[in-house]
XYZ file of C-alpha atoms in Angstrom:
738
model
C -0.024 -0.142 0.185
C 1.179 3.148 -0.842
C 1.361 5.740 1.889
C -0.189 8.912 1.183
C -0.914 12.433 2.968
C -5.270 12.865 2.425
C -7.055 15.798 3.489
C -10.048 14.578 4.241
C -11.598 16.748 6.162
C -14.735 14.471 6.888
C -12.476 13.096 9.625
C -13.014 14.273 12.850
C -11.410 13.702 16.175
C -10.956 14.249 19.862
C -13.001 16.871 21.912
C -12.629 19.726 19.902
C -14.036 18.043 16.802
C -10.817 19.550 15.109
C -9.980 18.673 11.220
C -7.058 16.246 11.098
C -4.344 15.293 8.303
C -4.707 11.043 7.522
C -1.472 9.241 6.677
C -1.205 5.832 5.510
C 1.997 3.953 5.601
C 4.057 0.982 7.231
C 6.065 1.161 10.535
C 9.714 0.562 9.629
C 11.718 1.019 12.972
C 10.555 2.822 16.632
C 12.814 5.805 17.739
C 12.037 6.744 21.515
C 9.317 5.041 23.880
C 8.514 6.832 26.915
C 8.916 4.119 30.054
C 5.061 5.318 31.343
C 4.413 4.572 27.632
C 2.480 8.109 26.843
C 4.928 9.129 24.162
C 6.671 7.639 21.426
C 8.960 8.570 18.308
C 8.671 6.269 14.708
C 9.674 6.087 11.739
C 6.970 5.299 8.884
C 7.680 4.811 4.866
C 5.015 3.606 2.595
C 5.630 3.470 -1.743
C 7.582 5.876 -2.888
C 7.428 8.164 -0.432
C 10.629 9.584 1.872
C 10.805 8.524 5.213
C 8.583 10.000 7.710
C 9.102 11.134 11.358
C 5.641 9.850 13.438
C 5.564 11.620 16.761
C 2.981 10.035 19.246
C 1.218 10.527 22.231
C 0.834 6.996 22.997
C 2.342 3.181 22.787
C 3.909 2.782 19.662
C 2.981 0.160 17.133
C 4.860 -2.882 15.964
C 7.707 -3.047 13.671
C 6.073 -4.031 10.161
C 2.736 -3.323 11.015
C 0.496 -0.524 8.910
C -1.477 2.000 10.418
C -3.989 4.704 9.382
C -2.958 7.822 11.243
C -4.382 10.864 12.155
C -3.042 14.532 12.654
C -1.041 17.425 12.123
C 1.564 17.881 9.863
C 4.602 20.107 11.853
C 7.927 22.109 11.093
C 10.757 21.096 14.066
C 13.351 23.470 13.899
C 15.821 20.532 15.164
C 14.438 17.538 13.572
C 12.797 18.904 10.685
C 9.187 18.013 9.001
C 7.252 15.431 10.606
C 3.828 14.050 11.364
C 2.231 14.642 14.698
C -0.063 12.371 15.689
C -2.993 12.091 17.648
C -4.830 9.030 16.777
C -2.773 5.485 15.455
C -5.088 2.693 13.727
C -3.518 -0.618 13.005
C -4.874 -2.215 9.276
C -4.145 -5.145 8.566
C 0.139 -6.108 7.327
C -0.729 -7.598 4.156
C 3.105 -7.406 2.613
C 5.399 -10.410 2.736
C 7.627 -7.897 3.904
C 5.836 -6.090 6.571
C 4.871 -9.434 7.743
C 8.403 -10.502 8.352
C 9.838 -7.397 9.931
C 6.521 -7.596 12.048
C 7.509 -11.021 13.420
C 10.784 -10.219 13.158
C 10.341 -7.215 15.882
C 9.892 -8.874 18.561
C 5.986 -8.257 19.211
C 5.507 -12.451 19.210
C 7.224 -14.111 21.845
C 9.191 -17.173 20.349
C 9.865 -15.419 17.142
C 13.041 -13.789 16.389
C 14.289 -12.533 13.141
C 15.684 -15.710 11.419
C 12.476 -17.793 12.909
C 10.343 -14.849 11.350
C 12.318 -15.618 7.616
C 11.456 -18.859 8.399
C 7.520 -18.681 8.528
C 6.977 -16.192 5.966
C 8.924 -18.034 3.171
C 6.805 -21.208 3.877
C 3.285 -19.550 4.096
C 4.555 -16.216 1.628
C 1.058 -13.580 2.823
C -0.652 -16.458 4.697
C 1.143 -16.109 7.382
C -1.221 -14.125 9.550
C -3.807 -15.824 8.824
C -1.680 -19.461 9.335
C -0.750 -18.462 12.732
C -4.188 -16.988 13.810
C -5.914 -20.155 12.351
C -4.526 -22.897 11.762
C -1.357 -22.683 14.047
C -0.793 -26.447 14.205
C 0.968 -25.978 10.174
C 3.195 -23.747 11.916
C 5.504 -27.207 12.774
C 5.912 -27.622 9.021
C 9.369 -24.785 9.142
C 12.074 -26.365 10.577
C 13.191 -25.227 14.745
C 8.911 -24.581 14.923
C 7.458 -28.073 17.115
C 4.321 -28.528 18.612
C 4.970 -26.635 22.227
C 6.266 -23.768 20.072
C 3.563 -23.321 17.440
C 1.541 -23.475 20.545
C 3.375 -20.336 21.795
C 3.493 -18.384 18.347
C -0.424 -18.545 18.719
C -1.088 -17.252 21.989
C 1.461 -15.153 21.634
C -0.375 -13.215 18.819
C -3.827 -13.986 19.536
C -2.763 -11.726 22.974
C -1.549 -9.157 20.357
C -4.476 -9.305 18.028
C -6.792 -8.663 21.082
C -4.658 -6.417 22.633
C -4.415 -3.986 19.471
C -7.874 -4.504 18.670
C -8.657 -3.614 21.992
C -6.264 -0.129 21.547
C -8.265 0.341 18.526
C -11.561 0.466 20.722
C -10.499 2.605 23.162
C -9.258 5.136 20.626
C -12.124 5.737 18.853
C -14.534 6.219 22.046
C -11.888 8.664 23.127
C -9.567 7.287 25.551
C -5.674 6.251 25.541
C -5.215 3.303 24.335
C -2.335 3.350 27.132
C -5.144 1.751 28.996
C -5.001 -1.159 27.229
C -2.356 -3.947 29.211
C -4.214 -2.805 32.181
C -7.500 -3.950 31.169
C -6.396 -6.945 28.982
C -3.924 -7.892 31.874
C -7.741 -8.042 34.066
C -9.594 -9.800 31.663
C -7.487 -11.722 29.035
C -9.782 -12.376 25.846
C -12.602 -11.320 27.363
C -12.171 -7.913 27.910
C -13.667 -6.451 25.121
C -16.895 -7.985 25.760
C -16.719 -7.752 29.456
C -16.288 -3.161 28.415
C -19.359 -3.259 25.851
C -21.666 -5.710 28.617
C -21.009 -3.122 31.618
C -18.083 -0.309 31.048
C -18.528 0.857 34.436
C -16.811 -2.501 35.593
C -13.499 -0.824 34.455
C -13.872 1.854 37.318
C -13.710 -1.899 39.728
C -11.968 -3.556 38.400
C -9.363 -1.975 36.942
C -5.735 -0.162 39.247
C -5.683 3.645 37.145
C -9.706 3.503 35.693
C -11.849 5.588 37.593
C -15.356 5.887 36.985
C -15.486 8.844 35.426
C -12.866 7.296 32.586
C -15.522 4.566 32.596
C -18.891 6.965 32.414
C -16.329 8.891 29.713
C -16.607 5.947 27.619
C -20.014 4.375 28.294
C -21.346 7.318 26.856
C -19.426 7.135 24.071
C -20.932 4.054 23.790
C -24.371 5.630 23.331
C -25.313 4.626 26.997
C -28.163 7.059 27.479
C -27.339 9.856 30.876
C -30.304 8.537 32.444
C -29.270 4.246 32.012
C -29.961 2.660 35.372
C -26.753 0.741 34.654
C -25.430 4.310 34.472
C -26.977 5.974 38.225
C -26.752 2.121 39.410
C -22.564 3.022 38.922
C -23.317 6.549 40.102
C -24.551 5.466 43.516
C -21.837 2.392 44.103
C -18.939 5.238 42.990
C -20.458 7.616 45.531
C -20.725 5.181 48.782
C -16.710 4.639 48.069
C -15.851 8.453 47.709
C -18.075 7.693 51.040
C -14.836 5.495 51.935
C -11.641 7.127 50.594
C -13.685 10.298 52.078
C -13.047 8.230 55.827
C -16.830 7.593 55.875
C -18.125 4.239 56.971
C -21.582 5.616 56.076
C -23.361 8.349 54.180
C -26.688 10.347 54.874
C -29.355 8.821 52.317
C -29.920 12.974 50.678
C -26.283 13.844 50.670
C -25.566 10.648 48.684
C -28.321 11.102 46.514
C -27.709 14.390 46.277
C -24.132 13.807 45.465
C -25.189 10.872 43.022
C -27.524 13.728 40.741
C -24.700 15.838 40.772
C -22.150 14.032 39.728
C -24.122 12.274 37.091
C -25.971 15.624 36.393
C -29.837 13.695 35.638
C -32.561 14.994 38.117
C -33.020 14.024 41.550
C -35.835 11.832 40.738
C -34.405 9.634 38.918
C -31.523 9.220 41.054
C -33.864 8.317 43.475
C -35.563 5.831 41.336
C -32.738 3.704 40.670
C -31.946 4.088 44.975
C -35.359 2.368 45.710
C -34.150 -0.476 43.638
C -31.396 -1.180 45.126
C -32.562 -1.226 48.297
C -35.229 -3.109 47.773
C -32.550 -5.884 46.850
C -30.694 -5.290 49.225
C -27.919 -3.811 47.232
C -27.370 -1.534 49.340
C -27.549 -1.709 53.594
C -29.140 1.182 55.222
C -30.025 2.347 59.268
C -31.760 4.632 61.623
C -30.518 7.492 63.586
C -31.219 10.236 65.194
C -33.996 10.530 62.470
C -31.304 10.593 59.523
C -31.162 7.203 57.452
C -27.712 6.567 56.347
C -26.517 3.995 53.527
C -23.574 2.025 53.830
C -21.536 -0.528 51.042
C -22.320 -3.918 52.338
C -18.986 -4.558 53.346
C -18.856 -1.383 55.678
C -21.769 -2.591 57.302
C -20.207 -5.662 58.019
C -17.726 -4.282 59.273
C -18.976 -1.493 61.323
C -21.377 -4.797 63.212
C -18.685 -6.790 63.351
C -16.264 -4.530 65.594
C -18.605 -3.724 67.764
C -20.332 -7.279 68.521
C -16.580 -8.569 68.477
C -15.233 -5.978 71.083
C -17.976 -6.883 73.839
C -17.595 -10.479 73.565
C -13.659 -10.395 74.016
C -13.989 -7.956 76.584
C -14.960 -10.119 79.565
C -13.945 -13.635 78.087
C -10.163 -12.760 79.181
C -8.461 -16.029 80.972
C -7.981 -15.275 84.309
C -3.713 -15.504 85.081
C -4.159 -17.381 88.485
C -1.005 -17.925 91.156
C 0.386 -14.792 89.363
C 1.164 -11.716 91.923
C 1.015 -9.142 88.983
C 1.141 -6.057 91.565
C 4.515 -7.598 92.934
C 5.823 -8.463 89.326
C 5.153 -4.518 89.025
C 6.993 -3.579 92.175
C 10.063 -5.552 91.873
C 10.220 -4.621 87.936
C 10.278 -0.951 89.514
C 12.903 -1.461 91.406
C 15.074 -3.250 88.489
C 14.350 -0.688 86.544
C 14.759 1.892 88.436
C 11.980 3.934 87.247
C 8.617 5.052 89.772
C 5.062 4.761 88.081
C 2.496 7.456 88.461
C -0.932 6.123 89.554
C -1.966 6.604 85.950
C 0.368 3.901 84.402
C -0.052 1.177 87.738
C -3.804 1.301 86.460
C -3.003 0.967 83.004
C -1.291 -2.216 83.633
C -3.547 -3.553 85.958
C -6.423 -2.521 83.637
C -4.755 -4.834 80.517
C -4.136 -7.749 82.794
C -7.621 -8.032 84.038
C -9.660 -7.283 81.090
C -10.142 -8.712 77.586
C -9.691 -5.622 75.659
C -7.829 -2.214 76.998
C -7.034 1.027 75.434
C -3.820 3.113 76.557
C -4.174 6.806 74.806
C -2.250 10.008 75.619
C 0.287 12.239 73.945
C 3.743 12.212 73.574
C 5.850 12.058 76.626
C 2.801 11.140 79.792
C 4.958 7.168 79.134
C 2.893 4.951 77.074
C 5.857 3.030 76.102
C 7.003 2.692 79.890
C 3.614 1.100 80.425
C 3.651 -1.040 77.390
C 7.200 -2.197 79.272
C 5.898 -2.810 82.234
C 2.626 -5.121 80.822
C 5.149 -6.719 78.612
C 7.353 -7.801 82.017
C 3.827 -8.817 83.911
C 2.808 -11.130 81.223
C 5.665 -12.575 80.567
C 6.045 -13.330 83.601
C 2.944 -14.896 84.262
C 3.917 -17.658 81.298
C 1.980 -15.481 78.077
C 2.632 -15.574 74.421
C 2.772 -11.932 73.399
C 2.581 -10.781 69.756
C 3.233 -7.265 69.525
C 2.320 -5.615 66.090
C 2.030 -2.017 64.609
C -0.646 -0.260 61.149
C 2.824 0.176 59.376
C 6.456 -1.250 58.924
C 7.798 1.878 60.207
C 5.786 2.335 63.029
C 6.323 -1.870 64.137
C 10.370 -1.397 63.574
C 9.494 1.557 66.293
C 7.592 -0.435 68.499
C 10.238 -3.389 68.287
C 13.125 -1.063 69.304
C 10.882 0.765 72.457
C 9.369 -2.106 73.233
C 12.794 -4.972 73.393
C 10.343 -7.507 71.854
C 9.711 -8.758 68.155
C 7.357 -6.954 66.389
C 5.814 -6.661 63.088
C 2.958 -5.327 60.794
C -1.070 -5.849 62.080
C -0.862 -7.447 58.309
C 1.808 -9.597 57.784
C 0.532 -10.691 61.888
C -2.708 -11.916 60.315
C -0.489 -13.733 57.306
C -2.089 -11.027 54.672
C -1.727 -12.612 51.416
C -2.858 -10.695 47.449
C -4.898 -12.863 45.747
C -5.305 -10.389 42.276
C -7.348 -7.899 43.021
C -9.055 -8.759 46.107
C -6.533 -10.744 49.403
C -7.271 -12.948 52.502
C -6.024 -13.271 55.753
C -4.597 -16.135 56.541
C -5.834 -15.765 60.524
C -9.597 -15.803 61.256
C -12.250 -17.101 63.059
C -11.101 -20.457 61.950
C -7.884 -19.707 62.297
C -7.241 -17.748 65.081
C -3.806 -16.168 66.013
C -1.811 -18.336 68.948
C -1.426 -15.813 71.848
C -2.610 -14.624 75.052
C -1.786 -11.125 74.831
C -1.650 -8.935 71.432
C -0.793 -5.333 71.865
C -1.196 -3.125 69.021
C 0.469 -0.247 68.895
C -0.197 3.492 67.005
C -4.090 2.136 66.890
C -5.274 5.590 66.241
C -4.380 4.236 62.165
C -6.607 0.797 62.156
C -9.706 1.679 59.828
C -12.773 -0.255 60.096
C -12.137 -3.092 58.259
C -8.163 -3.548 59.425
C -9.709 -3.436 63.202
C -12.587 -6.298 62.072
C -10.064 -8.670 60.458
C -8.053 -8.463 63.287
C -10.798 -8.996 66.000
C -11.894 -11.617 63.496
C -8.441 -13.173 64.474
C -7.935 -12.663 67.941
C -8.895 -15.780 70.461
C -11.314 -15.784 73.264
C -9.222 -15.408 76.149
C -6.998 -13.470 74.797
C -6.104 -9.849 75.798
C -5.803 -7.623 73.104
C -4.337 -3.716 73.965
C -4.831 -0.949 71.570
C -2.090 2.034 72.301
C -2.232 4.976 70.292
C -2.635 8.984 70.674
C -6.578 9.781 69.739
C -5.842 13.433 69.018
C -3.706 12.231 66.250
C -5.386 12.227 62.426
C -7.711 9.263 61.939
C -6.706 6.816 60.230
C -6.678 7.132 56.204
C -9.211 4.617 55.827
C -12.788 4.593 56.600
C -13.713 4.920 60.057
C -12.840 6.479 63.365
C -12.170 3.134 65.150
C -9.948 4.136 68.711
C -11.671 7.607 68.679
C -15.053 5.997 68.342
C -14.062 2.884 71.417
C -13.023 5.793 73.477
C -17.025 7.746 72.830
C -18.920 4.534 73.548
C -17.821 4.470 76.949
C -18.323 0.794 76.466
C -14.351 -0.678 76.832
C -11.426 0.373 80.003
C -9.399 3.043 78.655
C -6.478 4.846 80.706
C -6.037 8.032 79.202
C -1.929 9.498 80.285
C -2.226 13.150 80.319
C 1.360 13.595 82.966
C 4.269 15.113 81.097
C 7.129 13.030 82.831
C 10.129 15.108 83.889
C 12.729 14.140 81.247
C 10.101 14.599 78.454
C 9.058 17.990 80.161
C 12.848 18.980 78.747
C 11.983 18.901 75.115
C 10.296 22.174 73.429
C 8.851 19.543 71.143
C 6.795 17.930 73.498
C 5.729 20.656 75.726
C 4.612 22.323 72.266
C 2.745 19.606 71.252
C 0.672 19.484 74.165
C 0.008 23.838 73.440
C -0.761 22.911 69.853
C -3.034 19.953 71.365
C -4.646 22.185 73.905
C -5.154 24.961 70.842
C -2.700 27.428 72.423
C 0.389 28.803 70.420
C 3.359 27.279 70.221
C 6.568 28.752 71.671
C 8.872 29.406 69.153
C 12.024 30.969 71.170
C 12.481 28.956 73.554
C 15.722 26.915 71.588
C 16.866 26.742 68.267
C 15.230 23.389 68.405
C 11.738 24.211 68.139
C 11.713 27.800 65.200
C 9.004 29.790 62.995
C 10.014 31.351 60.044
C 8.182 33.929 58.708
C 7.979 33.949 54.854
C 4.301 35.395 53.711
C 5.767 34.534 49.888
C 4.988 30.957 49.187
C 7.422 30.401 46.577
C 10.078 31.926 48.585
C 8.626 30.149 51.788
C 9.667 26.670 49.676
C 12.999 27.989 48.476
C 13.838 29.029 52.326
C 12.283 25.193 53.146
C 14.975 23.207 50.623
C 17.772 26.078 51.609
C 17.429 24.423 55.622
C 16.875 20.937 53.839
C 20.565 21.017 52.124
C 21.525 22.567 55.088
C 20.429 19.807 57.776
C 21.191 16.698 55.382
C 25.264 17.547 54.707
C 25.352 18.029 58.639
C 23.133 15.104 59.587
C 22.931 12.542 56.586
C 19.797 12.235 54.302
C 17.988 10.168 57.106
C 18.487 12.828 59.286
C 15.453 15.729 58.469
C 11.813 15.300 56.792
C 9.890 17.574 54.911
C 6.394 17.170 55.694
C 3.564 19.171 53.982
C -0.090 19.240 55.164
C -0.798 19.233 50.838
C 0.339 17.323 47.450
C -0.401 21.021 45.039
C 0.906 24.521 45.378
C 3.485 26.205 46.210
C 4.340 24.421 49.250
C 3.176 21.231 48.550
C 4.481 17.887 48.849
C 5.250 17.229 44.952
C 6.489 20.690 44.006
C 8.738 20.327 47.326
C 9.657 17.340 46.030
C 10.562 18.809 42.529
C 12.712 21.232 44.116
C 14.665 19.290 46.342
C 15.317 16.771 43.884
C 16.958 18.953 41.286
C 19.073 20.790 44.446
C 19.735 17.438 46.448
C 20.259 15.248 43.471
C 20.287 17.237 40.209
C 20.392 15.666 36.597
C 24.030 14.483 35.624
C 26.383 13.004 32.744
C 26.093 10.099 33.056
C 23.063 9.322 36.471
C 20.571 6.881 34.952
C 16.800 8.231 35.060
C 14.074 6.531 34.177
C 9.984 7.796 33.890
C 7.542 6.224 36.748
C 3.808 6.886 36.678
C 4.286 8.944 39.827
C 7.207 11.132 38.313
C 10.648 11.209 36.743
C 13.507 9.179 39.224
C 16.795 9.486 39.409
C 19.961 7.097 40.493
C 20.688 8.530 43.977
C 16.649 9.755 44.373
C 15.217 9.481 48.161
C 12.243 7.284 47.832
C 9.402 6.008 50.016
C 7.189 2.847 49.363
C 3.439 3.389 49.121
C 1.971 0.417 49.578
C 2.490 -2.701 51.457
C 4.751 -5.234 49.213
C 4.840 -8.880 51.610
C 6.904 -10.643 48.530
C 9.392 -7.589 48.486
C 8.926 -7.065 52.814
C 9.036 -3.188 52.155
C 5.773 -1.836 53.765
C 4.293 0.942 53.196
C 6.288 4.152 54.731
C 9.487 2.625 54.236
C 12.200 5.346 52.857
C 15.335 4.333 50.980
C 17.192 5.747 47.853
C 17.844 4.229 44.402
C 20.896 2.410 44.348
C 21.105 2.494 40.540
C 18.986 2.189 37.836
C 19.711 -0.682 34.738
C 17.336 -0.487 32.277
C 14.043 -0.834 33.469
C 14.870 -2.406 36.792
C 15.336 0.376 39.891
C 17.501 -1.100 43.032
C 16.678 0.189 46.036
C 18.864 0.368 49.671
C 16.651 0.456 52.629
C 18.364 1.592 55.646
C 16.434 -0.950 57.912
C 17.809 -3.583 55.354
C 20.957 -5.949 55.904
C 23.877 -3.471 54.530
C 24.103 -3.714 50.898
C 20.989 -5.881 50.202
C 18.917 -4.095 47.807
C 15.103 -4.792 46.472
C 14.728 -4.721 42.657
C 11.240 -2.568 41.456
C 10.883 -3.978 37.390
C 9.143 -1.176 35.800
C 5.358 -2.162 35.871
C 5.870 -1.876 40.084
C 7.416 1.548 39.946
C 3.798 2.685 41.114
C 4.853 1.935 44.519
C 7.213 4.408 45.175
C 7.948 7.780 45.073
C 10.349 11.013 45.863
C 10.383 11.314 49.436
C 12.286 14.185 50.338
C 8.960 15.726 51.092
C 5.739 13.786 52.264
C 2.020 14.368 53.469
C 1.374 14.738 57.097
C -1.061 12.068 56.455
C 1.427 9.132 54.808
C 4.563 10.068 58.422
C 1.817 8.669 60.888
C 3.498 5.876 62.832
C 7.423 7.514 62.151
C 9.851 9.739 63.881
C 12.289 12.036 61.994
C 14.820 13.335 63.689
C 13.938 16.766 62.340
C 10.975 17.686 60.430
C 10.617 20.763 58.716
C 6.912 21.732 58.365
C 5.092 24.605 55.941
C 1.982 26.139 57.374
C 1.073 28.833 54.591
C -2.193 30.502 53.745
C -3.158 28.106 50.296
C -2.946 25.286 52.594
C -6.157 26.331 54.387
C -8.386 23.609 54.040
C -6.125 20.959 55.485
C -4.871 23.606 58.291
C -6.359 21.929 61.552
C -5.350 21.306 64.972
C -5.195 17.480 64.998
C -2.931 17.770 61.507
C -0.627 20.128 63.122
C -0.639 18.081 66.599
C 0.691 14.983 64.304
C 3.399 16.395 62.108
C 5.102 18.092 65.018
C 5.352 14.164 67.387
C 6.894 12.875 64.113
C 10.024 15.329 65.352
C 12.605 13.749 67.888
C 14.958 16.269 67.855
C 14.221 19.581 65.918
C 11.684 21.108 64.567
C 11.442 23.972 62.192
C 8.305 25.960 60.959
C 8.036 28.219 57.897
C 5.176 30.123 56.786
C 2.913 32.886 57.336
C 1.893 33.971 61.121
C -2.260 33.590 60.179
C -1.624 30.256 58.771
C 0.115 28.891 62.427
C -3.115 30.659 63.940
C -5.666 29.005 61.942
C -4.038 25.424 62.069
C -3.557 25.936 66.235
C -6.951 27.416 66.488
C -9.189 25.063 64.110
C -10.750 22.422 65.731
C -13.491 21.772 63.588
C -11.959 18.501 62.208
C -14.317 17.034 59.645
C -17.541 14.400 61.082
C -16.456 11.428 60.196
C -19.941 9.285 59.457
C -19.425 6.498 61.492
C -22.032 4.685 63.719
C -19.414 1.961 65.853
C -20.122 4.091 69.045
C -23.800 4.015 69.059
C -23.702 0.608 68.212
C -21.400 -0.598 70.819
C -23.799 0.765 72.953
C -26.758 -0.449 71.632
C -25.267 -4.133 71.667
C -24.490 -3.768 75.327
C -27.783 -3.512 75.934
C -28.961 -6.936 74.723
C -25.716 -8.588 76.426
């Protein structure tokens, strides 16, 4: 086929429906492909035409393929005339030479250039038909047995399905870059699944949200008021509810939000909603004259937590023939500690009750109480497990308690299973322990708490330790706060700051902030505030201080914590600035593009989700040791020296730059020094518990930067957005039934 430029004004693509030029040609070679698949450069040739460079915003076709491109001709100052393509459609490759180039490009597994030549020599222009429909005939080619033939056929089928899927997505205005993820999830049923229900993508495929799936559905001709669309919209609104920390949502808010999201009448949404209720696809609960709506899994989790807590509270196995009061006294004498009355009360309560909650701020002696509990229970011969919600928090707990600790997920033998997961420890296979201590319990969301409680055997003690005044869990619910609010569980709150801790300006100011008082920043250099009202200048000041502290204390010695991700003093911008200052681009320094931005050898990075196969956890911080092709090797300080953790290109979405991070990400972690911007553009998130949580992450030094008005707001604003949850009320109600 002769490649030619066609000025066919009937071709209209893109949101603006603009006219585009059309080009048909054969792919000769791939010049460049971005690691994230969002950009490529390739050359085409056809007929008597000279080579043409094509710049395409997407994954490139395969060498030898014939394509139809839509875009515009441009003149590049350095590279000359180019075709800027926005749409690339694959055509059936027909010539023997094109087929050979295609097969020899590596696109089909098991076929190299030499084998491609032998296959095409045997079958000519019928090659692709033979591979697709009569693959058994491939055994006629020298060097191909049945197993090899099957591999080639399977690879070509996957490729064909992929190309069909890519074309389908492009035709409906979506990037073909989604095709690989979709096919990985659904295999060769992908197109049928999408055609049956495009909204399945939002539930099943990471990176595709409801809005993208909805755009596809509308492009496929679905009417705005279609029942399946409204059902998907209601489900999405409830999912957003969980993402915002709620376990449920008032009915009127849910319906109004769905109508706004879909741009349909409230009445249309209400009719579909009634059907979902009738079919038991949604759960509702009446409370204080308001009807609350739950996703099924959160409804079950909330009820399960309430009932299990009450059941375990009074089922504790008694420790016979152990005088724990004497054990406490002897332990005080051995350690040289003198416990406060509240601390002794806490240790006693942990022995006497099946469920016990210990809370308090920094410097109030929670760690001492945990050590005392361990001393008593170990003396009594109890088997004890220690855990925390994150890897870093678990390591801190192990160091402070002098006892092994793990993440809650690992303790429960969490196992990913495709898009889902399961816990090896549950009602049928409970944890083998007489006592379980969970630190940083404010980070437990309702689903994790439910799975934990299911795995606690009857008679075992569960001790939850945490600072209830810190930020709540990232996931849905406010478990620790609700348990305390219910007044159904034994709770000891430590309020007194011990003498040694009272010398710390960080501890003193943390408590001042928690009480709604301004921090005292003129005590010493370990807690200081620099007023800079210009946010760009504040960002530069942060970078300068980061460089200065790192030079003396090392790359682990300082952490920037920001309330928000965007704006000049947000996490994203600060990470870019710090990367350029701390680890600039240089000749010979390798780089790779990840879904979360550019990564360079030497960068400080953070693991952003638990990966039990690699034994790295959410919040773990390391440095990129090397980038070899598409493999990134990380050195984590918590691992043995020289032991690297390798990430393939498909796993890079688990990493992000960590020079700066959000306060939420820092929960459960401690750093020698923290630098924290407080600026007007962060107003929406400036609140007391966030400020308090950020300050309590520092062990030695706190540097605050920004405007005095923003600091005042962060201290005074205590109207933390209410999370919809009925856990406390359920516990009270269930208690009345016992």
